[in-house]
PDB file of C-alpha atoms and ligand atoms in Angstrom:
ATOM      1  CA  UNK A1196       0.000   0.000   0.000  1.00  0.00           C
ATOM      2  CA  UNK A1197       1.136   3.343  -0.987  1.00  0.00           C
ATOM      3  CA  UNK A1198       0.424   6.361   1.364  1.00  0.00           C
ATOM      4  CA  UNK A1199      -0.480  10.154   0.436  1.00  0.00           C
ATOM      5  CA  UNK A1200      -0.697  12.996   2.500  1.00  0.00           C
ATOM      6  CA  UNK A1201      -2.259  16.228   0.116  1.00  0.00           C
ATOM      7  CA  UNK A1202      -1.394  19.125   1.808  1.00  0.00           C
ATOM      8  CA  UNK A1203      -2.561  22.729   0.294  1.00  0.00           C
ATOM      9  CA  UNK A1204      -0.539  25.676   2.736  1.00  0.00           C
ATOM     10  CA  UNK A1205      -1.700  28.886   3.400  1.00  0.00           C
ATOM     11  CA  UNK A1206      -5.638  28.977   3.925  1.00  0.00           C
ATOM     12  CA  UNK A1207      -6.199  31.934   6.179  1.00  0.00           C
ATOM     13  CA  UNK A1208      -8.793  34.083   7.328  1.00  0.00           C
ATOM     14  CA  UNK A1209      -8.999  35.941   4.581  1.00  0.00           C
ATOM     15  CA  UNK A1210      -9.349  32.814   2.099  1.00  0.00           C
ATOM     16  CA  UNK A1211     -12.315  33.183   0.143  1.00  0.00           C
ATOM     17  CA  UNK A1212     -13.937  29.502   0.725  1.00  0.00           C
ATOM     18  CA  UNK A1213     -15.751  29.568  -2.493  1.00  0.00           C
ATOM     19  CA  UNK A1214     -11.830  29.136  -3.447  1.00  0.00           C
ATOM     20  CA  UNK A1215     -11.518  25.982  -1.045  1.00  0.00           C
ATOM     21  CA  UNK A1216     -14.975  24.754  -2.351  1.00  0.00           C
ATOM     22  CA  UNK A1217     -14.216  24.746  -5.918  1.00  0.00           C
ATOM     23  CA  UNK A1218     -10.828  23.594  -5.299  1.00  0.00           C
ATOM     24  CA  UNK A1219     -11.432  20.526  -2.981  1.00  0.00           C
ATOM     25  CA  UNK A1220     -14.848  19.698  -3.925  1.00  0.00           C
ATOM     26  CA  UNK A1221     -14.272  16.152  -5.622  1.00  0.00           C
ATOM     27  CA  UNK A1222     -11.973  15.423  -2.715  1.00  0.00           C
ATOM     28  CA  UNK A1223     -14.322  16.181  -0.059  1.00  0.00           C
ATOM     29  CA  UNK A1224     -17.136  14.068  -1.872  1.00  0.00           C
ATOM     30  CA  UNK A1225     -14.969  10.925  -2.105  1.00  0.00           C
ATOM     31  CA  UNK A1226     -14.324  11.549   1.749  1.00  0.00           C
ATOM     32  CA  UNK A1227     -10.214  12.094   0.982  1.00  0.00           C
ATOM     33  CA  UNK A1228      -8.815  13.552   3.276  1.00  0.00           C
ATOM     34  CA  UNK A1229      -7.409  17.307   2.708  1.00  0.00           C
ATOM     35  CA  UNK A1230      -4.450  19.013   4.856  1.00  0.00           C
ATOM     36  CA  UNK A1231      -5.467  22.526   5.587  1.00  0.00           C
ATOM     37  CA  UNK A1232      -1.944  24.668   6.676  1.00  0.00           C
ATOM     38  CA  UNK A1233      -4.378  27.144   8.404  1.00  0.00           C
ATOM     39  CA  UNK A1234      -2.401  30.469   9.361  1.00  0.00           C
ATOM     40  CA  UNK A1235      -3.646  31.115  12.566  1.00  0.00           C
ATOM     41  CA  UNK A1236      -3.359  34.794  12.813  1.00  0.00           C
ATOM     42  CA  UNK A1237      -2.353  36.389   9.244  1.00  0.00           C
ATOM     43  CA  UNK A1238      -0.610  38.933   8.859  1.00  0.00           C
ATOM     44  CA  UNK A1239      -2.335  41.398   6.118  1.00  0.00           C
ATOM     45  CA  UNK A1240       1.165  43.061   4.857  1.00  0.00           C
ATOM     46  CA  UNK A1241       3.181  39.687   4.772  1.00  0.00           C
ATOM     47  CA  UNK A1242       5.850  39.445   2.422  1.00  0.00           C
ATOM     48  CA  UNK A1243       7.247  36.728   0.177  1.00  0.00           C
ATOM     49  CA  UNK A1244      11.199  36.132   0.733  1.00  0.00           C
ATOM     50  CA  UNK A1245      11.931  38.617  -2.575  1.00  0.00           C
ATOM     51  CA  UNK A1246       9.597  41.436  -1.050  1.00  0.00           C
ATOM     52  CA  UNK A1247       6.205  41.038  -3.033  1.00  0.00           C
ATOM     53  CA  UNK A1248       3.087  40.866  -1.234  1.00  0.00           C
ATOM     54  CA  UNK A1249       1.988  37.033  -0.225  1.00  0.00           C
ATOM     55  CA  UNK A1250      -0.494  35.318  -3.002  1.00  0.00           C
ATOM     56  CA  UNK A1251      -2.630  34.079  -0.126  1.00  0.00           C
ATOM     57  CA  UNK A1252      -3.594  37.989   0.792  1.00  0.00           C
ATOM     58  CA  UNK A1253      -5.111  38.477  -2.843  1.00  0.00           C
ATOM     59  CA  UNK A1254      -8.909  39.280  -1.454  1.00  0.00           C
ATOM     60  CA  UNK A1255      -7.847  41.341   1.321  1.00  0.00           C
ATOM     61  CA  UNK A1256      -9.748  44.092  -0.053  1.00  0.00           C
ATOM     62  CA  UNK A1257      -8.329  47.376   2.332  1.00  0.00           C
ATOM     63  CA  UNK A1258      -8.563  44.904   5.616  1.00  0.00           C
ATOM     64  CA  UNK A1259      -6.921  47.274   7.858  1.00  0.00           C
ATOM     65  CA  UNK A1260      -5.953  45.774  11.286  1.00  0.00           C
ATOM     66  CA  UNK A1261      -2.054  43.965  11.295  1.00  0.00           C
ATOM     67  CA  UNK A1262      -3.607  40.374  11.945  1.00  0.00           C
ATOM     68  CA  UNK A1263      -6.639  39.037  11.241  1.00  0.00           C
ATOM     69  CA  UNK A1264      -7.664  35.386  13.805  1.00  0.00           C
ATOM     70  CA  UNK A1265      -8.425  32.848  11.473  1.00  0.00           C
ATOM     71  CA  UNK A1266     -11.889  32.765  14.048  1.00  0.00           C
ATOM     72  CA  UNK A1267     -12.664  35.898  12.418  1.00  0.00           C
ATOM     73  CA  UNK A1268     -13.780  34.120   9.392  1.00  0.00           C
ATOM     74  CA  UNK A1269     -17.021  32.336  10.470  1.00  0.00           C
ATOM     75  CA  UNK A1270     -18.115  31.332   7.236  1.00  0.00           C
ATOM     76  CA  UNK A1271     -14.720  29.682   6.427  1.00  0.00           C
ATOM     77  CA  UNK A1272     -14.598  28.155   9.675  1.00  0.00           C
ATOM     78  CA  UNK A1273     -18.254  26.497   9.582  1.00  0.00           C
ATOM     79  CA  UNK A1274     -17.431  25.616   6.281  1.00  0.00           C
ATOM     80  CA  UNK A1275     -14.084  23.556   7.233  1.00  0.00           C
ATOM     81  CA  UNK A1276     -16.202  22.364  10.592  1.00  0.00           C
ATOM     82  CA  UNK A1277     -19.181  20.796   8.176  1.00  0.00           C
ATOM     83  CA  UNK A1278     -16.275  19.525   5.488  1.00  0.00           C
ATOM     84  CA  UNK A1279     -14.497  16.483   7.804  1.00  0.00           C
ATOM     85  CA  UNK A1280     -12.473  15.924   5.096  1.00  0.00           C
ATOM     86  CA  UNK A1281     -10.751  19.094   6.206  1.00  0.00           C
ATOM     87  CA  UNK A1282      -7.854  18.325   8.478  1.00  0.00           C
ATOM     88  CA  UNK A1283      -6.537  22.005   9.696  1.00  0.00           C
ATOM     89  CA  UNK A1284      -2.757  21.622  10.576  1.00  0.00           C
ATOM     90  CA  UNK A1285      -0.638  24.883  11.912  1.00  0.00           C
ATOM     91  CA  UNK A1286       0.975  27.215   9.190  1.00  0.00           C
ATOM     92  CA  UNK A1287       3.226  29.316  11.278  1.00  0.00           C
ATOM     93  CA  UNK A1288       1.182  32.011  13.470  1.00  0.00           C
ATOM     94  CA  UNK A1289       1.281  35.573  11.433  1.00  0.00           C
ATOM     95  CA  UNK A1290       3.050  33.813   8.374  1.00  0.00           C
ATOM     96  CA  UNK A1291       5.738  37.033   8.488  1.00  0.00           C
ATOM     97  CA  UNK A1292       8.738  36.241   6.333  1.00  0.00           C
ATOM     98  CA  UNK A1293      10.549  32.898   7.668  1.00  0.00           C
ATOM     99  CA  UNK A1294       8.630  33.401  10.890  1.00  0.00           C
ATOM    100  CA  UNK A1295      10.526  29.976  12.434  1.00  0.00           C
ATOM    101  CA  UNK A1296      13.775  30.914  11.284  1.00  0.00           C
ATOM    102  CA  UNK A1297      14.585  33.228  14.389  1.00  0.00           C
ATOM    103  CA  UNK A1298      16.867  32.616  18.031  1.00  0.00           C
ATOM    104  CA  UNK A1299      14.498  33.301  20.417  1.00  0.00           C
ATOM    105  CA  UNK A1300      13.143  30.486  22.748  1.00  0.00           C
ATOM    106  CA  UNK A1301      10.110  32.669  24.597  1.00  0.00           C
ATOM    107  CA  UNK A1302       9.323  34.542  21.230  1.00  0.00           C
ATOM    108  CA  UNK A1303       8.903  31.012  19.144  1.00  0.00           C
ATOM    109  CA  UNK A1304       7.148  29.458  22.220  1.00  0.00           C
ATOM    110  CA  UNK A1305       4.759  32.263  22.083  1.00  0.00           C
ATOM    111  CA  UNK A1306       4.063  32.175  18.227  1.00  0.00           C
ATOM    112  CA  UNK A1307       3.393  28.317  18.666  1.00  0.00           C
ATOM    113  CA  UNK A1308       1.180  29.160  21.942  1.00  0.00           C
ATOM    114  CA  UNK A1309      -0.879  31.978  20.168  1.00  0.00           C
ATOM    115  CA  UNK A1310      -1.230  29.957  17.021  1.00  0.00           C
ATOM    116  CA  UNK A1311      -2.475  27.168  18.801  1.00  0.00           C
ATOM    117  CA  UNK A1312      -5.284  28.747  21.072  1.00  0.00           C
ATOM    118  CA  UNK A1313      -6.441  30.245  18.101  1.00  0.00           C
ATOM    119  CA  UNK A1314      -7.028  27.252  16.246  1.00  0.00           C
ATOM    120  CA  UNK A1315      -8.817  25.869  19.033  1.00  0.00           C
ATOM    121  CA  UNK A1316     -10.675  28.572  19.888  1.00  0.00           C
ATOM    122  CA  UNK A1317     -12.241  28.447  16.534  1.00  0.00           C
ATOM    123  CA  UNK A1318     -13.501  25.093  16.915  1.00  0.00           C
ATOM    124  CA  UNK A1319     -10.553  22.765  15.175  1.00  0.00           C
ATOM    125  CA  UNK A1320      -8.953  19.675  17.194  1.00  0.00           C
ATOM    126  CA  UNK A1321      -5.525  20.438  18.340  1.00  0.00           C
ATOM    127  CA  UNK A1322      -3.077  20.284  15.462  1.00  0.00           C
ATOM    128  CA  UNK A1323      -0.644  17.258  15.912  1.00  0.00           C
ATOM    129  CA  UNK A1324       1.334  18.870  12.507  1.00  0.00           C
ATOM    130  CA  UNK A1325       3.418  22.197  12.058  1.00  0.00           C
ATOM    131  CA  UNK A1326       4.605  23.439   9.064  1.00  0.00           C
ATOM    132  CA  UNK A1327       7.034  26.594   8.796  1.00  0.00           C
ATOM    133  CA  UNK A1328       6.458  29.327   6.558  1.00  0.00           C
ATOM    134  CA  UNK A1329       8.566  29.346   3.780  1.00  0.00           C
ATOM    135  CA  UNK A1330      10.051  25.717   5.425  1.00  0.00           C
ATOM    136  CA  UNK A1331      12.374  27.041   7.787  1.00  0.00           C
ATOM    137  CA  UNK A1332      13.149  26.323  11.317  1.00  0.00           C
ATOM    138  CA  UNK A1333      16.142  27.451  13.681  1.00  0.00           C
ATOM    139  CA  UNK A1334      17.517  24.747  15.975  1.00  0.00           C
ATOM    140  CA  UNK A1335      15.298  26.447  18.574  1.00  0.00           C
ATOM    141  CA  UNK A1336      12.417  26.227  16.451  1.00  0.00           C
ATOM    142  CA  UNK A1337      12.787  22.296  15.665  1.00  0.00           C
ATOM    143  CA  UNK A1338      13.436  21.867  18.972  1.00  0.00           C
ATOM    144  CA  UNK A1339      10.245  24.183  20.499  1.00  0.00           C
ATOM    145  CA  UNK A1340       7.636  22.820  17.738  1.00  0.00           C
ATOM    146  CA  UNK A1341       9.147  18.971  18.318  1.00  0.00           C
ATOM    147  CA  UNK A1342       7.649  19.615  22.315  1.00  0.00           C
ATOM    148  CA  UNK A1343       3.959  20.725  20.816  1.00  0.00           C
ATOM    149  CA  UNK A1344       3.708  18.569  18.090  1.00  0.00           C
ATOM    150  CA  UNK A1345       4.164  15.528  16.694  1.00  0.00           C
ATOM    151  CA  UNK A1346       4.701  15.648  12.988  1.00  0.00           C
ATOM    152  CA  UNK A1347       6.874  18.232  11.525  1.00  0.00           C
ATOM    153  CA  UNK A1348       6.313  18.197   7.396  1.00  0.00           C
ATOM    154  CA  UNK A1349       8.991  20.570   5.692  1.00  0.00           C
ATOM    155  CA  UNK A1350      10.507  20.243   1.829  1.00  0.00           C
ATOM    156  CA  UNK A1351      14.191  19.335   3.641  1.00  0.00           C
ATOM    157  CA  UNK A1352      15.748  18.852   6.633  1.00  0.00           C
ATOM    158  CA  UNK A1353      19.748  20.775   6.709  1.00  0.00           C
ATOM    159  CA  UNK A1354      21.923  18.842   9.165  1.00  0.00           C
ATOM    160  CA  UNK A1355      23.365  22.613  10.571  1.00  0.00           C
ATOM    161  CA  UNK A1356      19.950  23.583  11.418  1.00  0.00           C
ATOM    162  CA  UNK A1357      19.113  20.665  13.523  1.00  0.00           C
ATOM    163  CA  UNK A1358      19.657  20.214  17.315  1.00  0.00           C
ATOM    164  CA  UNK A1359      22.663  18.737  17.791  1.00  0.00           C
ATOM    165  CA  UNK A1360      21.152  15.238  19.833  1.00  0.00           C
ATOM    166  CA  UNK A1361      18.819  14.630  16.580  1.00  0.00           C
ATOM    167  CA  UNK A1362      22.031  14.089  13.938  1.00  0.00           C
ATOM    168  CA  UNK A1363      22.248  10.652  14.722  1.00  0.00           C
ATOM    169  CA  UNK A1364      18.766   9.832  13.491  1.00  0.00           C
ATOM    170  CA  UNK A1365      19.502  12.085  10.520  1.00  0.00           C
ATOM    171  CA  UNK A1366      22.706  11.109   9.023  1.00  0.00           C
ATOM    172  CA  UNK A1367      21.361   7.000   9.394  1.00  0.00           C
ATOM    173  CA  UNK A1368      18.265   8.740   7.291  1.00  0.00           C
ATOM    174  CA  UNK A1369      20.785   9.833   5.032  1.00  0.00           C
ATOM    175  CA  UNK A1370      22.974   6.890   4.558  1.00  0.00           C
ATOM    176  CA  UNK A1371      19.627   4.527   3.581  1.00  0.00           C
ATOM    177  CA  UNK A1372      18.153   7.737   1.558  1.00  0.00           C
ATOM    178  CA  UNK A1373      15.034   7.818   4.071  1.00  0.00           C
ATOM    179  CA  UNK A1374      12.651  10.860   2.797  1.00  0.00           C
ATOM    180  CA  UNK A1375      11.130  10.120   6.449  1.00  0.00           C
ATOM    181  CA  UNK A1376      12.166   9.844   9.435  1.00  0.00           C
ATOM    182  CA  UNK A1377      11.983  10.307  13.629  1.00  0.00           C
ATOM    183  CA  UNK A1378      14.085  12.410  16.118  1.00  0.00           C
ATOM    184  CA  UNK A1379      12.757  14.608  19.142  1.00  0.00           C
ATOM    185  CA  UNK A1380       9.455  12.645  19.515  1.00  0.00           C
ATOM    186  CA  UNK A1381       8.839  14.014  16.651  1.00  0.00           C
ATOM    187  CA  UNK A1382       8.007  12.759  13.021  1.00  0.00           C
ATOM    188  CA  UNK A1383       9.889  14.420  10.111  1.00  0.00           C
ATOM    189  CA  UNK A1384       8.207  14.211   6.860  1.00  0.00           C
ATOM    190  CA  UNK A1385       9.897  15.722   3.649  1.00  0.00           C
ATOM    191  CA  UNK A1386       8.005  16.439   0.699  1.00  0.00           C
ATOM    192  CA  UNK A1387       9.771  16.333  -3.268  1.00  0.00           C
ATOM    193  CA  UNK A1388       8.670  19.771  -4.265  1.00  0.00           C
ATOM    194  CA  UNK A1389       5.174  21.037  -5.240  1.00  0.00           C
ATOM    195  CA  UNK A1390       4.675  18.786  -7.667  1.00  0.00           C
ATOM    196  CA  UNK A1391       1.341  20.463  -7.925  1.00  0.00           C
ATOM    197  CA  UNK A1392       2.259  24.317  -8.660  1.00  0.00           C
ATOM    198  CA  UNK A1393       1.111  27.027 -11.378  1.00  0.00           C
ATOM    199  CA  UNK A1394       4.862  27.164 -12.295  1.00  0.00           C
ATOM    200  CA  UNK A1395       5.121  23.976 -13.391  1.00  0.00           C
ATOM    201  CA  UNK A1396       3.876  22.070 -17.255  1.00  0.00           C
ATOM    202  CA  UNK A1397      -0.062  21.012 -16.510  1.00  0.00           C
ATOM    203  CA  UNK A1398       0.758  18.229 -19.700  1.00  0.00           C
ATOM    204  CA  UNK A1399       2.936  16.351 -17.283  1.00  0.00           C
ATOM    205  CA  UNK A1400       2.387  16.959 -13.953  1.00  0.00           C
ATOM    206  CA  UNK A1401       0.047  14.265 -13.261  1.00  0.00           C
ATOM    207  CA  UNK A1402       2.388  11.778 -14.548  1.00  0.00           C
ATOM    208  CA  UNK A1403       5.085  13.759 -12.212  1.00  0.00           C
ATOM    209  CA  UNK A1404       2.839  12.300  -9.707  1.00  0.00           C
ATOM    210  CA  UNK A1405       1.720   9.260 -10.243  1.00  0.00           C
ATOM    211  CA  UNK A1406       5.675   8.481 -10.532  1.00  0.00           C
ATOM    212  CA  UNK A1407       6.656  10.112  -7.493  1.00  0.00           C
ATOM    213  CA  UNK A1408       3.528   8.080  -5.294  1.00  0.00           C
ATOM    214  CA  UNK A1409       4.749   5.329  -7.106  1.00  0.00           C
ATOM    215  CA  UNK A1410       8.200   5.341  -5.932  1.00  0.00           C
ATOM    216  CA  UNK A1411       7.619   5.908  -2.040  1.00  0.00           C
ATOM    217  CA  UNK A1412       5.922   4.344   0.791  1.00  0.00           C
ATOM    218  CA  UNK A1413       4.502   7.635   1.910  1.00  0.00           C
ATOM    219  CA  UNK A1414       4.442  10.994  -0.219  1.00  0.00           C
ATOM    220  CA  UNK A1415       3.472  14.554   1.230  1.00  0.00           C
ATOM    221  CA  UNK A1416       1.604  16.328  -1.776  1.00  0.00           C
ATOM    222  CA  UNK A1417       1.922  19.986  -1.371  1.00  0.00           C
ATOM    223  CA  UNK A1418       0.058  22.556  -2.903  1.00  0.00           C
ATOM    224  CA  UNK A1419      -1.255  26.120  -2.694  1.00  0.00           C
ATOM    225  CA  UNK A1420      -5.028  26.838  -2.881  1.00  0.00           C
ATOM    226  CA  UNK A1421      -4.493  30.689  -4.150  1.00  0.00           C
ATOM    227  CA  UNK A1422      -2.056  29.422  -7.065  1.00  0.00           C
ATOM    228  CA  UNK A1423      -5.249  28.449  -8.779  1.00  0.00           C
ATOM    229  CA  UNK A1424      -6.327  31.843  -8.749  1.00  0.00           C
ATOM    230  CA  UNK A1425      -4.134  34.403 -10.843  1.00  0.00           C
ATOM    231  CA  UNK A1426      -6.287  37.772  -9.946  1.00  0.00           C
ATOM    232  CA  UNK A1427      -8.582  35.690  -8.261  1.00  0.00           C
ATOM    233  CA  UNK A1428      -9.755  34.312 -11.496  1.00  0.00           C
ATOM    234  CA  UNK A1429      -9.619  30.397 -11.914  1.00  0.00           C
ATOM    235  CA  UNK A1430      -6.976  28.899 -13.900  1.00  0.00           C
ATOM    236  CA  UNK A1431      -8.925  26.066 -15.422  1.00  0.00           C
ATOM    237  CA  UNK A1432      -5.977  24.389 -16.897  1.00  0.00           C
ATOM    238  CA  UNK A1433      -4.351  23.751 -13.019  1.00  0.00           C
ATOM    239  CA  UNK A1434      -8.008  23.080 -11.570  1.00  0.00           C
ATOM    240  CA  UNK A1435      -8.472  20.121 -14.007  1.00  0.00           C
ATOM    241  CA  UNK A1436      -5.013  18.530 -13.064  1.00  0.00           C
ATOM    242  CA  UNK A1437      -6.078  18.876  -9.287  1.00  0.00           C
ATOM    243  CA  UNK A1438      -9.316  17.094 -10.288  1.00  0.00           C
ATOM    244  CA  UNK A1439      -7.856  14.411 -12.145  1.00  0.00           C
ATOM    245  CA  UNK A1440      -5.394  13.668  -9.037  1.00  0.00           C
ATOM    246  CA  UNK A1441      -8.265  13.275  -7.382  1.00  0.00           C
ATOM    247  CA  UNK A1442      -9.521  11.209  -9.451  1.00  0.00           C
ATOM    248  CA  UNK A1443      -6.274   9.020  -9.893  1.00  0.00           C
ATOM    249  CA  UNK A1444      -6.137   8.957  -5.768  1.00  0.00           C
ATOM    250  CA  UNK A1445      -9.547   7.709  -5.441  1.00  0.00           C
ATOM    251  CA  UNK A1446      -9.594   5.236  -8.293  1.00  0.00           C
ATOM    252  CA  UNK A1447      -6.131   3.339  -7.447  1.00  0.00           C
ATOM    253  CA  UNK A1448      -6.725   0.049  -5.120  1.00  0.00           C
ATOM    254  CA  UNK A1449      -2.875  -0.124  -3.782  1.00  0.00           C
ATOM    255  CA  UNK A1450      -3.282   4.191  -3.142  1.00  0.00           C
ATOM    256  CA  UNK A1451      -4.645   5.164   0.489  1.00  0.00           C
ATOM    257  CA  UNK A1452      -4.886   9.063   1.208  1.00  0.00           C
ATOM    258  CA  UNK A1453      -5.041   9.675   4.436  1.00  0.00           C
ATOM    259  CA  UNK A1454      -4.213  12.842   7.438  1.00  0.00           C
ATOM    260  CA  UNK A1455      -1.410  13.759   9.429  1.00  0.00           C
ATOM    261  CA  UNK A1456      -3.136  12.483  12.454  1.00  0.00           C
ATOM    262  CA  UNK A1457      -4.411   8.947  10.357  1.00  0.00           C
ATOM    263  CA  UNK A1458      -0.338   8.519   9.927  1.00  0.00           C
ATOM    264  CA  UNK A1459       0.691   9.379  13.696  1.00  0.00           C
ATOM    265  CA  UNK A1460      -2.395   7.115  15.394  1.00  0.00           C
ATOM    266  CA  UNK A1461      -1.651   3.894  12.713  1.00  0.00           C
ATOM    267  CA  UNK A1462       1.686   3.972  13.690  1.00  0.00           C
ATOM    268  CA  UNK A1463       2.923   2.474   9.911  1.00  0.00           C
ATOM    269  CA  UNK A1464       6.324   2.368   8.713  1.00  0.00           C
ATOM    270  CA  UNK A1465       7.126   5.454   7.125  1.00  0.00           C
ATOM    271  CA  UNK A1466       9.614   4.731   4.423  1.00  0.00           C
TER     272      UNK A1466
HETATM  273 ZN1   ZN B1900       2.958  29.402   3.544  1.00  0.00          ZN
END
């Protein structure tokens, strides 16, 4: 059996859920699960690492205050509630430029703390999965986030980065080429690149995938939700690859998609 985790980063509470809806639809049907990186507090003038304004803030529309609780959003947050298939995971707490990669012990601890009451607070089960903006973490950041959670999903793991008792678990991941692996308590998934992006050629992306699923125990799909909507128009072209995924996902016997929290409770072999 092949395992795949879909996970689309940056819904906030700002994210139009007609967006989510159109997006996630044939997913949510079929009962597949979907991995919500919910940004529990965005910030409204984020930036990406070269200094444009973040794609996820494209229906802002003159929102004024710094940060905006994801609770704030009622209608997106009934709509996740009433969708099971949603599985909201934590995206960082403002989602400011590499947020995680910073020195501080008591301000990371806070970000994690503030993220995580408002999650809660709006009605989702704890998150057992962080993911860093931008996929970076300090040493103090693995080693804060590895205390609150229990899966940490990233694109790579750099050995410099890591705390220093966890490089025995990482170079024996290394020497048997192990995208997956455990240190901290923790579970450290790696993901091979958003397979599913607007940059990439919609002819052969879905055979990108199907190879990649093909080739691991467990892959982490990642994808962006606002991607699909250049000027918050939808690009039909990406929309129908998503939908035939979905379609491949469902339809495979030997294929199981499942949740962060499925994968931590059934305990299964990760590589
Ligand atoms: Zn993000």
């Amino acid at each position: 059996m092949q395992y795949v985790l879909l996970r689309d980063d940056d819904t906030n509470a700002l994210t139009p859920v007609e967006c989510l809806e159109r997006l996630y639809r044939p997913f949510v049907e079929r009962n597949l699960p979907v991995n919500l990186a919910v940004i529990p507090d965005v910030a409204t003038n984020a930036l990406t690492p070269d200094g444009k304004a973040e794609g996820f803030l494209f229906a802002k529309n003159g929102t004024s205050s710094a940060t905006v609780p994801i609770g704030e959003n009622p209608k997106l947050v009934n709509y996740l509630r009433e969708n099971p298939a949603y599985k909201v995971v934590q995206h960082g707490c403002h989602h400011d430029c590499f947020e995680f990669d910073r020195k501080s012990p008591s301000e990371i601890a806070a970000r994690l703390e503030h993220g995580l009451k408002l999650l809660t607070a709006a009605g989702f089960p704890r998150p057992v999965t962080f993911v860093a903006p931008h996929d970076k973490l300090s040493r103090t950041s693995y080693r804060e986030v590895a205390k609150r959670f229990e899966v940490i999903s990233s694109g790579w793991f750099e050995l410099e980065r890591l705390p220093i008792s966890w490089w025995p678990q990482y170079l024996a991941r290394k020497a048997r080429h192990a995208p997956h692996w455990r240190a901290g308590g923790a579970v450290l998934l790696s993901h091979p690149g958003c397979l599913l992006s607007a940059q990439r050629d919609y002819g052969s992306m879905l055979g990108e995938i199907i190879r990649t699923v093909n080739s691991r125990k467990v892959t982490v799909l990642v994808t962006h939700w606002w991607e699909y909507f250049p000027n918050g128009q939808p690009n039909e072209a990406f929309i129908r690859v998503l939908h035939q995924t979905a379609d491949y996902l469902a339809s495979e016997k030997g294929i199981k998609v499942i949740s962060f929290s499925d994968l931590v409770e059934s305990g299964l072999q990760l590589n």
